[in-house]
Amino acid sequence: MHEIITLQLGNFSNYTAAHFWNVQESYFTYGSQEESQIDHNVHWRAGIGTDGNETFLPRTVIYDLKGGFGALRKVNPLYDPVATETSDVNNSLWFGQPTVHKRNPIQQNPFQQSLDAGTKPPPLNESTVRYWSDYSRTYLHPKSLVQVYDFDHDSAIQPFERFEMGTELFNSLDKEHDIVDRDWRPFVEECDLIQGIQVFATFDDAWGGFASSYLEALRDEYPKTCIWLWGLQNPITQAGRQKRQLRLANTAQTLHQACAQASMVVPIALQEGSLTPNAKINYVSPWHVSTLVSAATETALLPSRIRHSLTRASLGDTARILNATGSQTLALAGLKLFPEATEHGKKDDDEVIWFPIAQEHRTRQQRNRIHAQVTSYRGPGTGESDQQRATTDELNRDLANRPTTINLSDAKLVTTRHSSSQFWTASPKYLFGQLTDAVYGCRSQVTQLFDTNEREFLSNGIAEIADAYRDDWSSGSDEDADEL
């Protein structure tokens, strides 16, 4: 059935994925409604609840630190195991009176309480959204939820913020019980014909190290499976120079490792001030930022779950278009809004390009370089006539010396896309093209943060990633590399 299994690593990744699953849930149709254009079997798994009824839940594995799940529990009305008395085996191990230490449970917010009660939920706002589970509308299978007890969420004493901490955590957990075998394999064994793996992971904290090790383990187990990695950046907050350098170092290390394992890596970070004033967004709110990021990621791979085969494009199909040479596993992401999405019908000509590392040193010619491109249109109409779209494609080909280009306008959904956070209502055009030499910005900024041996290894690895996009064309990139 061309299934996709999703892997969510870290708190902000779960913020983003919660929006993603809310949107997938909104595609379901009931009763006399017109059949959905989305094949739900791609991202959802059928099962049987404890009461014997059929269930349909997201095909995903979710990791977060202790306290990061909020009020979410492993049990839910679909999978609520019957409480049992303590077994004789346990009683034989301890003859005294047990002492139970429990944290005070986090209470559900009014939104979740209304969902459980079947009443109309109140509007969400920043004061009522404290965790990603606060706005999640979907039930999750108990096996999907993996809480990591070694670290506390938002701990000021031992923050989970270094790349090495992530790799060490994965190795310790994997040594204790094979993580892939315990958490991942049950979902794979349910699939008829898996088309690929979708991963959400933050690059700029310890989850980047955890993700790098996890991807290596997945690649060993599934060497030919297409793996799409969305490399996210946590919302920017006020941080000192040392903290910013740490984030850059984490990003560089994760980028280096991920490009060697994933089929396609898309670093994505919303920079403050990149949107027009019409977009009312709090750049330090994970709920706000993840909404926009999720809208982009959800639209980008929409063709992978289209019901009709003539308009379907699998994860592998899209990756092959973007990675024509076999060594270009890194892509840039961009987003444009249609005119009707802005106030007073004013067209928004600003294209948001996300990359977590500053790129000021790139020349104008480098920024216009496109090696391959996939464009996905969606919303009520495309916002462009076929003639306008053809003109745009011709310009793109002229800029990029006729790169591989494909438009997925036929895969658009003729429905208005409303984000679940209720502040972003847009019909986005999602575009991502292959990276040129922007990676050199990462190399120049972070390699001085490591010792000599590690610096040389990392610098050479990042340079190899960037070299895949040079094509021996003269753009001043040689000078940039020599100056490092």
Short mmCIF file of C-alpha atoms in Angstrom, two decimals:
data_model
loop_
_atom_site.label_atom_id
_atom_site.label_comp_id
_atom_site.label_asym_id
_atom_site.label_seq_id
_atom_site.Cartn_x
_atom_site.Cartn_y
_atom_site.Cartn_z
CA MET A 1 0.00 0.00 0.00
CA HIS A 2 3.07 2.27 -0.31
CA GLU A 3 3.19 3.05 3.41
CA ILE A 4 5.28 5.79 5.00
CA ILE A 5 6.45 5.47 8.61
CA THR A 6 7.20 8.71 10.45
CA LEU A 7 9.89 9.15 13.08
CA GLN A 8 9.61 12.13 15.46
CA LEU A 9 12.71 13.01 17.49
CA GLY A 10 12.53 15.80 20.03
CA ASN A 11 10.10 18.34 21.41
CA PHE A 12 9.99 20.85 18.54
CA SER A 13 9.79 17.98 16.04
CA ASN A 14 6.70 16.81 17.89
CA TYR A 15 5.25 20.32 17.77
CA THR A 16 5.67 20.22 13.99
CA ALA A 17 4.41 16.68 13.56
CA ALA A 18 1.34 17.33 15.73
CA HIS A 19 0.19 19.89 13.14
CA PHE A 20 1.02 17.38 10.40
CA TRP A 21 -1.21 14.70 11.93
CA ASN A 22 -4.02 17.16 12.57
CA VAL A 23 -4.03 17.97 8.87
CA GLN A 24 -3.99 14.29 7.89
CA GLU A 25 -6.96 13.72 10.20
CA SER A 26 -8.84 16.57 8.50
CA TYR A 27 -8.63 14.73 5.15
CA PHE A 28 -10.95 11.94 6.32
CA THR A 29 -14.44 12.02 4.85
CA TYR A 30 -17.54 10.43 6.34
CA GLY A 31 -20.97 9.29 5.23
CA SER A 32 -22.13 10.92 2.02
CA GLN A 33 -19.11 13.21 1.72
CA GLU A 34 -17.04 13.01 -1.46
CA GLU A 35 -14.22 10.49 -1.26
CA SER A 36 -10.97 12.02 -0.09
CA GLN A 37 -8.18 12.41 -2.63
CA ILE A 38 -5.75 11.21 0.05
CA ASP A 39 -4.93 7.54 0.53
CA HIS A 40 -5.10 7.29 4.32
CA ASN A 41 -3.37 3.90 4.38
CA VAL A 42 -0.08 5.59 3.53
CA HIS A 43 0.28 7.35 6.90
CA TRP A 44 -2.31 5.54 9.04
CA ARG A 45 -2.37 2.00 10.37
CA ALA A 46 -5.40 -0.19 10.97
CA GLY A 47 -5.64 -2.09 14.25
CA ILE A 48 -7.90 -3.50 16.92
CA GLY A 49 -8.48 -1.70 20.20
CA THR A 50 -8.78 -3.35 23.59
CA ASP A 51 -12.57 -3.31 23.23
CA GLY A 52 -12.37 -5.25 19.96
CA ASN A 53 -13.28 -2.32 17.75
CA GLU A 54 -11.25 -1.34 14.71
CA THR A 55 -8.87 1.61 15.05
CA PHE A 56 -7.04 3.81 12.55
CA LEU A 57 -4.04 5.60 14.05
CA PRO A 58 -0.93 7.42 12.79
CA ARG A 59 1.93 5.24 11.61
CA THR A 60 4.59 6.99 13.69
CA VAL A 61 7.17 6.55 16.47
CA ILE A 62 7.52 9.52 18.84
CA TYR A 63 10.43 10.24 21.17
CA ASP A 64 10.50 12.97 23.78
CA LEU A 65 12.14 13.63 27.14
CA LYS A 66 10.52 13.14 30.51
CA GLY A 67 7.84 15.79 30.92
CA GLY A 68 7.74 16.67 27.22
CA PHE A 69 4.48 14.84 26.48
CA GLY A 70 2.42 17.15 28.67
CA ALA A 71 -0.97 15.69 29.62
CA LEU A 72 -0.72 12.96 26.96
CA ARG A 73 -0.89 9.41 28.33
CA LYS A 74 0.07 6.09 26.80
CA VAL A 75 -3.46 4.83 27.37
CA ASN A 76 -6.47 6.34 25.65
CA PRO A 77 -10.12 5.38 25.07
CA LEU A 78 -9.04 3.12 22.20
CA TYR A 79 -6.25 1.36 24.07
CA ASP A 80 -7.07 1.35 27.78
CA PRO A 81 -5.81 -1.89 29.30
CA VAL A 82 -7.76 -3.38 32.18
CA ALA A 83 -6.05 -2.78 35.52
CA THR A 84 -4.72 -5.98 37.09
CA GLU A 85 -3.67 -6.86 40.59
CA THR A 86 0.00 -7.15 41.46
CA SER A 87 1.29 -10.54 40.39
CA ASP A 88 2.52 -13.18 42.81
CA VAL A 89 5.97 -12.89 41.23
CA ASN A 90 6.23 -9.24 42.17
CA ASN A 91 4.90 -9.97 45.66
CA SER A 92 7.59 -12.59 46.17
CA LEU A 93 10.35 -10.08 45.51
CA TRP A 94 9.35 -7.68 48.27
CA PHE A 95 7.54 -8.49 51.50
CA GLY A 96 7.35 -4.97 52.92
CA GLN A 97 4.88 -2.23 52.16
CA PRO A 98 5.67 -0.48 48.86
CA THR A 99 6.14 3.28 48.76
CA VAL A 100 4.99 4.96 45.57
CA HIS A 101 6.45 8.28 44.44
CA LYS A 102 4.45 9.99 41.71
CA ARG A 103 4.62 13.34 40.03
CA ASN A 104 1.50 15.40 40.01
CA PRO A 105 -0.03 14.67 36.59
CA ILE A 106 -0.25 17.53 34.12
CA GLN A 107 -3.87 18.49 33.62
CA GLN A 108 -5.46 18.70 30.20
CA ASN A 109 -6.15 22.16 28.85
CA PRO A 110 -9.74 23.19 27.98
CA PHE A 111 -9.18 22.33 24.30
CA GLN A 112 -8.37 18.69 25.06
CA GLN A 113 -11.12 18.45 27.66
CA SER A 114 -13.65 19.60 25.06
CA LEU A 115 -12.40 17.06 22.53
CA ASP A 116 -12.82 14.24 25.05
CA ALA A 117 -16.28 15.49 25.98
CA GLY A 118 -17.35 15.79 22.36
CA THR A 119 -18.15 19.49 22.66
CA LYS A 120 -16.95 22.39 20.54
CA PRO A 121 -13.39 23.22 21.68
CA PRO A 122 -12.48 26.80 22.59
CA PRO A 123 -9.95 28.71 20.47
CA LEU A 124 -6.32 28.05 21.28
CA ASN A 125 -3.89 30.75 22.33
CA GLU A 126 -0.32 30.94 23.57
CA SER A 127 -1.36 30.73 27.21
CA THR A 128 -3.30 27.48 26.70
CA VAL A 129 -0.68 25.76 24.52
CA ARG A 130 2.17 24.67 26.79
CA TYR A 131 2.95 21.32 25.14
CA TRP A 132 2.61 19.92 21.65
CA SER A 133 -0.04 17.48 22.90
CA ASP A 134 -2.27 20.40 23.91
CA TYR A 135 -3.52 20.89 20.34
CA SER A 136 -3.21 17.34 19.01
CA ARG A 137 -6.55 16.06 17.70
CA THR A 138 -5.50 12.47 17.01
CA TYR A 139 -5.26 9.38 19.18
CA LEU A 140 -1.88 7.65 19.15
CA HIS A 141 -1.04 3.99 19.58
CA PRO A 142 0.68 3.26 22.91
CA LYS A 143 3.63 1.77 21.01
CA SER A 144 4.09 5.09 19.22
CA LEU A 145 5.01 6.92 22.44
CA VAL A 146 8.56 6.48 23.72
CA GLN A 147 9.49 8.61 26.72
CA VAL A 148 13.21 9.03 27.43
CA TYR A 149 13.71 9.17 31.18
CA ASP A 150 17.42 10.01 31.19
CA PHE A 151 16.78 13.74 30.78
CA ASP A 152 14.07 16.18 31.83
CA HIS A 153 12.38 18.44 29.34
CA ASP A 154 13.44 22.08 29.80
CA SER A 155 15.93 21.19 32.51
CA ALA A 156 18.19 24.07 33.49
CA ILE A 157 20.51 21.78 35.47
CA GLN A 158 21.29 19.28 32.71
CA PRO A 159 19.90 20.56 29.41
CA PHE A 160 19.80 18.15 26.51
CA GLU A 161 21.69 20.43 24.16
CA ARG A 162 24.95 18.89 22.90
CA PHE A 163 25.35 16.67 19.85
CA GLU A 164 27.52 14.23 21.82
CA MET A 165 24.84 13.86 24.48
CA GLY A 166 22.43 12.63 21.82
CA THR A 167 24.81 10.03 20.41
CA GLU A 168 25.70 8.79 23.89
CA LEU A 169 22.03 8.52 24.84
CA PHE A 170 21.20 6.52 21.73
CA ASN A 171 24.14 4.16 22.27
CA SER A 172 23.21 3.54 25.91
CA LEU A 173 19.55 2.87 25.10
CA ASP A 174 20.44 0.73 22.09
CA LYS A 175 22.85 -1.33 24.17
CA GLU A 176 20.19 -2.00 26.76
CA HIS A 177 17.53 -3.01 24.24
CA ASP A 178 17.87 -2.74 20.46
CA ILE A 179 15.91 0.46 19.76
CA VAL A 180 15.14 -0.28 16.13
CA ASP A 181 14.00 -3.79 16.99
CA ARG A 182 11.91 -2.70 19.98
CA ASP A 183 10.35 0.56 18.78
CA TRP A 184 10.55 0.59 14.99
CA ARG A 185 10.29 -2.93 13.64
CA PRO A 186 6.68 -3.58 14.81
CA PHE A 187 5.47 -0.78 12.54
CA VAL A 188 7.51 -2.02 9.57
CA GLU A 189 6.19 -5.54 9.89
CA GLU A 190 2.62 -4.24 9.53
CA CYS A 191 3.37 -2.72 6.11
CA ASP A 192 2.64 -4.41 2.80
CA LEU A 193 5.04 -2.33 0.68
CA ILE A 194 6.77 0.51 2.49
CA GLN A 195 7.67 3.42 0.22
CA GLY A 196 9.87 5.27 2.69
CA ILE A 197 10.58 6.85 6.05
CA GLN A 198 9.83 10.44 7.05
CA VAL A 199 11.90 11.86 9.90
CA PHE A 200 11.37 15.07 11.89
CA ALA A 201 14.42 15.99 13.98
CA THR A 202 16.00 19.15 15.34
CA PHE A 203 19.57 19.77 14.17
CA ASP A 204 20.71 22.36 16.68
CA ASP A 205 20.46 20.41 19.95
CA ALA A 206 21.28 16.94 21.25
CA TRP A 207 18.46 15.41 19.23
CA GLY A 208 20.68 15.98 16.20
CA GLY A 209 23.18 13.49 17.61
CA PHE A 210 20.38 11.09 18.54
CA ALA A 211 18.94 11.38 15.02
CA SER A 212 22.34 10.78 13.40
CA SER A 213 22.80 7.53 15.31
CA TYR A 214 19.19 6.49 14.68
CA LEU A 215 19.55 7.10 10.94
CA GLU A 216 22.72 5.03 10.86
CA ALA A 217 20.91 2.15 12.55
CA LEU A 218 17.95 2.45 10.14
CA ARG A 219 20.24 2.55 7.13
CA ASP A 220 21.98 -0.62 8.30
CA GLU A 221 18.63 -2.38 8.61
CA TYR A 222 17.00 -0.92 5.48
CA PRO A 223 19.81 -0.04 3.04
CA LYS A 224 17.52 0.63 0.06
CA THR A 225 14.63 2.41 1.79
CA CYS A 226 14.09 6.08 0.94
CA ILE A 227 14.58 8.28 4.03
CA TRP A 228 13.43 11.92 4.05
CA LEU A 229 14.82 13.99 6.89
CA TRP A 230 13.36 17.36 7.86
CA GLY A 231 16.16 19.07 9.77
CA LEU A 232 14.42 21.57 12.03
CA GLN A 233 15.77 24.45 14.08
CA ASN A 234 14.28 25.33 17.43
CA PRO A 235 12.60 28.75 17.61
CA ILE A 236 15.21 31.45 18.09
CA THR A 237 15.33 32.90 21.58
CA GLN A 238 17.66 35.39 23.19
CA ALA A 239 20.93 33.53 23.66
CA GLY A 240 24.51 34.45 24.36
CA ARG A 241 27.42 33.95 22.02
CA GLN A 242 28.38 30.61 23.57
CA LYS A 243 24.85 29.22 23.14
CA ARG A 244 24.69 30.37 19.51
CA GLN A 245 28.04 28.74 18.77
CA LEU A 246 26.85 25.51 20.36
CA ARG A 247 23.77 25.50 18.14
CA LEU A 248 25.92 26.07 15.06
CA ALA A 249 28.28 23.27 16.05
CA ASN A 250 25.37 20.88 16.58
CA THR A 251 23.88 21.79 13.22
CA ALA A 252 27.15 21.26 11.38
CA GLN A 253 27.76 17.86 12.97
CA THR A 254 24.21 16.68 12.32
CA LEU A 255 24.26 17.95 8.74
CA HIS A 256 27.51 16.12 8.09
CA GLN A 257 26.24 12.83 9.50
CA ALA A 258 22.71 13.04 8.09
CA CYS A 259 23.75 13.62 4.49
CA ALA A 260 25.67 10.35 4.60
CA GLN A 261 22.63 8.34 5.72
CA ALA A 262 19.41 9.97 4.45
CA SER A 263 18.15 9.94 0.87
CA MET A 264 17.16 13.62 1.13
CA VAL A 265 17.93 16.15 3.86
CA VAL A 266 15.97 19.42 4.04
CA PRO A 267 17.23 21.85 6.73
CA ILE A 268 14.36 24.14 7.62
CA ALA A 269 14.37 27.11 9.99
CA LEU A 270 12.15 30.16 10.14
CA GLN A 271 14.26 33.31 10.43
CA GLU A 272 12.79 36.25 12.31
CA GLY A 273 11.59 39.00 9.98
CA SER A 274 11.44 36.71 6.94
CA LEU A 275 7.66 37.07 6.66
CA THR A 276 5.64 40.16 5.82
CA PRO A 277 3.99 42.09 8.68
CA ASN A 278 0.64 40.63 7.58
CA ALA A 279 1.71 37.29 9.03
CA LYS A 280 1.00 37.56 12.73
CA ILE A 281 3.52 35.13 14.14
CA ASN A 282 5.50 34.92 17.35
CA TYR A 283 8.97 33.80 16.30
CA VAL A 284 9.84 32.48 19.75
CA SER A 285 6.68 30.39 20.10
CA PRO A 286 7.18 26.73 19.11
CA TRP A 287 3.43 26.47 18.51
CA HIS A 288 3.44 29.39 16.06
CA VAL A 289 6.67 28.55 14.26
CA SER A 290 5.87 24.85 13.93
CA THR A 291 2.57 25.67 12.24
CA LEU A 292 4.28 27.36 9.33
CA VAL A 293 7.04 24.75 9.15
CA SER A 294 4.47 21.96 9.15
CA ALA A 295 2.44 23.63 6.39
CA ALA A 296 5.56 23.56 4.23
CA THR A 297 6.61 19.98 4.97
CA GLU A 298 3.06 18.68 4.63
CA THR A 299 2.57 20.30 1.24
CA ALA A 300 5.97 19.34 -0.12
CA LEU A 301 5.36 15.59 0.02
CA LEU A 302 1.61 15.70 -0.57
CA PRO A 303 1.93 13.73 -3.86
CA SER A 304 3.29 10.75 -1.90
CA ARG A 305 -0.16 10.10 -0.42
CA ILE A 306 -2.42 10.96 -3.36
CA ARG A 307 -4.97 8.20 -3.98
CA HIS A 308 -4.79 8.17 -7.78
CA SER A 309 -1.65 6.61 -9.23
CA LEU A 310 -1.45 9.01 -12.20
CA THR A 311 -0.74 11.97 -9.92
CA ARG A 312 1.13 10.11 -7.17
CA ALA A 313 4.85 10.69 -6.67
CA SER A 314 6.50 8.57 -4.00
CA LEU A 315 9.21 9.73 -1.63
CA GLY A 316 11.72 7.93 -3.82
CA ASP A 317 10.39 9.57 -7.01
CA THR A 318 10.77 13.05 -5.56
CA ALA A 319 14.21 12.28 -4.13
CA ARG A 320 15.42 11.00 -7.52
CA ILE A 321 14.26 14.18 -9.23
CA LEU A 322 16.18 16.36 -6.78
CA ASN A 323 19.21 14.11 -6.56
CA ALA A 324 19.98 13.58 -10.22
CA THR A 325 23.70 12.94 -9.68
CA GLY A 326 23.32 10.59 -6.71
CA SER A 327 25.42 12.80 -4.44
CA GLN A 328 23.09 15.80 -3.97
CA THR A 329 21.21 14.75 -0.86
CA LEU A 330 20.68 18.29 0.49
CA ALA A 331 17.78 20.55 -0.55
CA LEU A 332 16.58 24.05 0.24
CA ALA A 333 12.97 24.75 1.13
CA GLY A 334 10.90 27.73 0.04
CA LEU A 335 7.35 28.95 0.49
CA LYS A 336 5.20 31.53 -1.28
CA LEU A 337 1.69 32.66 -0.49
CA PHE A 338 -0.95 33.21 -3.09
CA PRO A 339 -2.40 36.75 -3.40
CA GLU A 340 -5.67 35.78 -1.73
CA ALA A 341 -3.73 34.77 1.40
CA THR A 342 -2.57 38.32 2.09
CA GLU A 343 -4.53 41.29 3.31
CA HIS A 344 -6.36 43.54 0.84
CA GLY A 345 -5.39 41.26 -2.05
CA LYS A 346 -1.84 42.55 -2.01
CA LYS A 347 0.49 40.01 -3.55
CA ASP A 348 3.28 38.70 -1.37
CA ASP A 349 6.38 38.47 -3.54
CA ASP A 350 8.67 37.44 -0.69
CA GLU A 351 9.79 33.86 -0.95
CA VAL A 352 10.84 32.37 2.35
CA ILE A 353 13.95 30.22 1.98
CA TRP A 354 14.94 28.28 5.06
CA PHE A 355 18.43 27.23 6.00
CA PRO A 356 19.63 27.17 9.61
CA ILE A 357 23.03 28.72 8.84
CA ALA A 358 23.51 32.31 7.69
CA GLN A 359 24.33 32.67 3.99
CA GLU A 360 25.33 36.32 3.68
CA HIS A 361 28.58 35.52 1.91
CA ARG A 362 26.86 33.89 -1.07
CA THR A 363 26.87 35.85 -4.29
CA ARG A 364 23.72 36.79 -6.19
CA GLN A 365 24.61 34.32 -8.92
CA GLN A 366 24.94 31.54 -6.35
CA ARG A 367 21.55 32.31 -4.83
CA ASN A 368 19.91 31.99 -8.24
CA ARG A 369 21.57 28.68 -9.04
CA ILE A 370 19.06 25.80 -9.22
CA HIS A 371 20.23 22.24 -9.88
CA ALA A 372 16.80 20.59 -9.69
CA GLN A 373 13.41 21.70 -8.50
CA VAL A 374 10.04 20.33 -7.46
CA THR A 375 7.07 22.67 -7.06
CA SER A 376 3.82 21.70 -5.38
CA TYR A 377 0.72 23.92 -5.71
CA ARG A 378 -2.32 23.60 -3.51
CA GLY A 379 -5.41 25.42 -2.32
CA PRO A 380 -8.57 26.67 -4.05
CA GLY A 381 -6.98 26.96 -7.47
CA THR A 382 -3.27 27.46 -7.96
CA GLY A 383 -3.21 31.25 -7.83
CA GLU A 384 -1.52 31.23 -11.23
CA SER A 385 -2.80 30.55 -14.69
CA ASP A 386 -1.15 27.79 -16.72
CA GLN A 387 0.46 30.46 -18.86
CA GLN A 388 1.88 32.25 -15.82
CA ARG A 389 3.18 28.99 -14.43
CA ALA A 390 4.83 28.11 -17.74
CA THR A 391 6.55 31.49 -17.78
CA THR A 392 7.84 30.86 -14.27
CA ASP A 393 9.19 27.48 -15.31
CA GLU A 394 10.99 28.99 -18.29
CA LEU A 395 12.65 31.55 -16.04
CA ASN A 396 13.75 28.81 -13.68
CA ARG A 397 15.27 26.86 -16.54
CA ASP A 398 17.11 29.91 -17.82
CA LEU A 399 18.54 30.57 -14.37
CA ALA A 400 19.69 27.02 -13.86
CA ASN A 401 20.90 26.04 -17.33
CA ARG A 402 17.88 23.82 -17.82
CA PRO A 403 17.76 21.83 -14.56
CA THR A 404 15.46 18.96 -13.82
CA THR A 405 12.10 20.54 -13.04
CA ILE A 406 8.71 19.05 -12.25
CA ASN A 407 5.42 20.69 -11.27
CA LEU A 408 2.92 18.81 -9.15
CA SER A 409 -0.04 21.12 -9.72
CA ASP A 410 -2.26 18.20 -10.71
CA ALA A 411 -1.87 16.85 -7.18
CA LYS A 412 -3.39 19.90 -5.52
CA LEU A 413 -6.35 19.52 -3.18
CA VAL A 414 -9.30 21.70 -4.06
CA THR A 415 -9.97 22.59 -0.45
CA THR A 416 -8.94 25.51 1.69
CA ARG A 417 -6.04 24.65 3.96
CA HIS A 418 -6.58 25.95 7.51
CA SER A 419 -3.83 25.28 10.00
CA SER A 420 -4.88 23.83 13.32
CA SER A 421 -3.43 26.72 15.30
CA GLN A 422 -6.12 29.05 13.88
CA PHE A 423 -3.82 31.94 13.12
CA TRP A 424 -2.40 30.91 9.75
CA THR A 425 -4.83 30.55 6.88
CA ALA A 426 -3.08 30.24 3.57
CA SER A 427 -2.89 28.43 0.29
CA PRO A 428 0.85 27.91 0.07
CA LYS A 429 2.95 27.20 -2.97
CA TYR A 430 5.81 25.05 -1.79
CA LEU A 431 9.04 24.99 -3.71
CA PHE A 432 12.38 23.50 -2.86
CA GLY A 433 15.45 23.43 -5.08
CA GLN A 434 18.83 21.84 -4.66
CA LEU A 435 21.42 23.62 -2.57
CA THR A 436 24.38 25.22 -4.32
CA ASP A 437 27.31 26.40 -2.20
CA ALA A 438 25.39 27.69 0.84
CA VAL A 439 26.90 24.90 2.92
CA TYR A 440 30.21 26.74 2.81
CA GLY A 441 28.64 29.26 5.18
CA CYS A 442 28.21 26.47 7.70
CA ARG A 443 31.79 25.37 7.21
CA SER A 444 33.29 28.81 7.69
CA GLN A 445 31.28 29.60 10.81
CA VAL A 446 31.65 26.48 12.89
CA THR A 447 34.87 24.65 12.08
CA GLN A 448 36.86 26.97 14.36
CA LEU A 449 34.79 25.66 17.28
CA PHE A 450 36.47 22.22 17.23
CA ASP A 451 39.93 20.91 17.97
CA THR A 452 42.37 20.32 15.11
CA ASN A 453 41.58 16.71 14.23
CA GLU A 454 37.81 17.05 14.50
CA ARG A 455 37.90 20.39 12.69
CA GLU A 456 39.71 18.88 9.71
CA PHE A 457 37.35 15.91 9.55
CA LEU A 458 34.23 18.06 9.77
CA SER A 459 35.55 20.71 7.40
CA ASN A 460 36.40 18.14 4.72
CA GLY A 461 33.03 16.42 5.14
CA ILE A 462 31.05 19.63 4.74
CA ALA A 463 33.20 20.64 1.77
CA GLU A 464 32.34 17.35 0.06
CA ILE A 465 28.64 18.05 0.54
CA ALA A 466 29.00 21.53 -0.99
CA ASP A 467 31.19 20.31 -3.87
CA ALA A 468 28.32 18.16 -5.13
CA TYR A 469 26.56 21.38 -6.23
CA ARG A 470 29.42 23.20 -7.91
CA ASP A 471 29.15 21.69 -11.41
CA ASP A 472 32.45 23.41 -12.28
CA TRP A 473 30.61 26.66 -12.94
CA SER A 474 32.32 29.95 -12.24
CA SER A 475 30.50 31.82 -9.50
CA GLY A 476 33.11 33.02 -7.09
CA SER A 477 32.66 29.93 -4.89
CA ASP A 478 36.31 29.00 -5.35
CA GLU A 479 37.31 32.18 -3.69
CA ASP A 480 34.89 31.50 -0.84
CA ALA A 481 36.39 28.06 -0.27
CA ASP A 482 39.98 29.29 -0.40
CA GLU A 483 39.30 31.91 2.23
CA LEU A 484 38.27 29.33 4.84
#
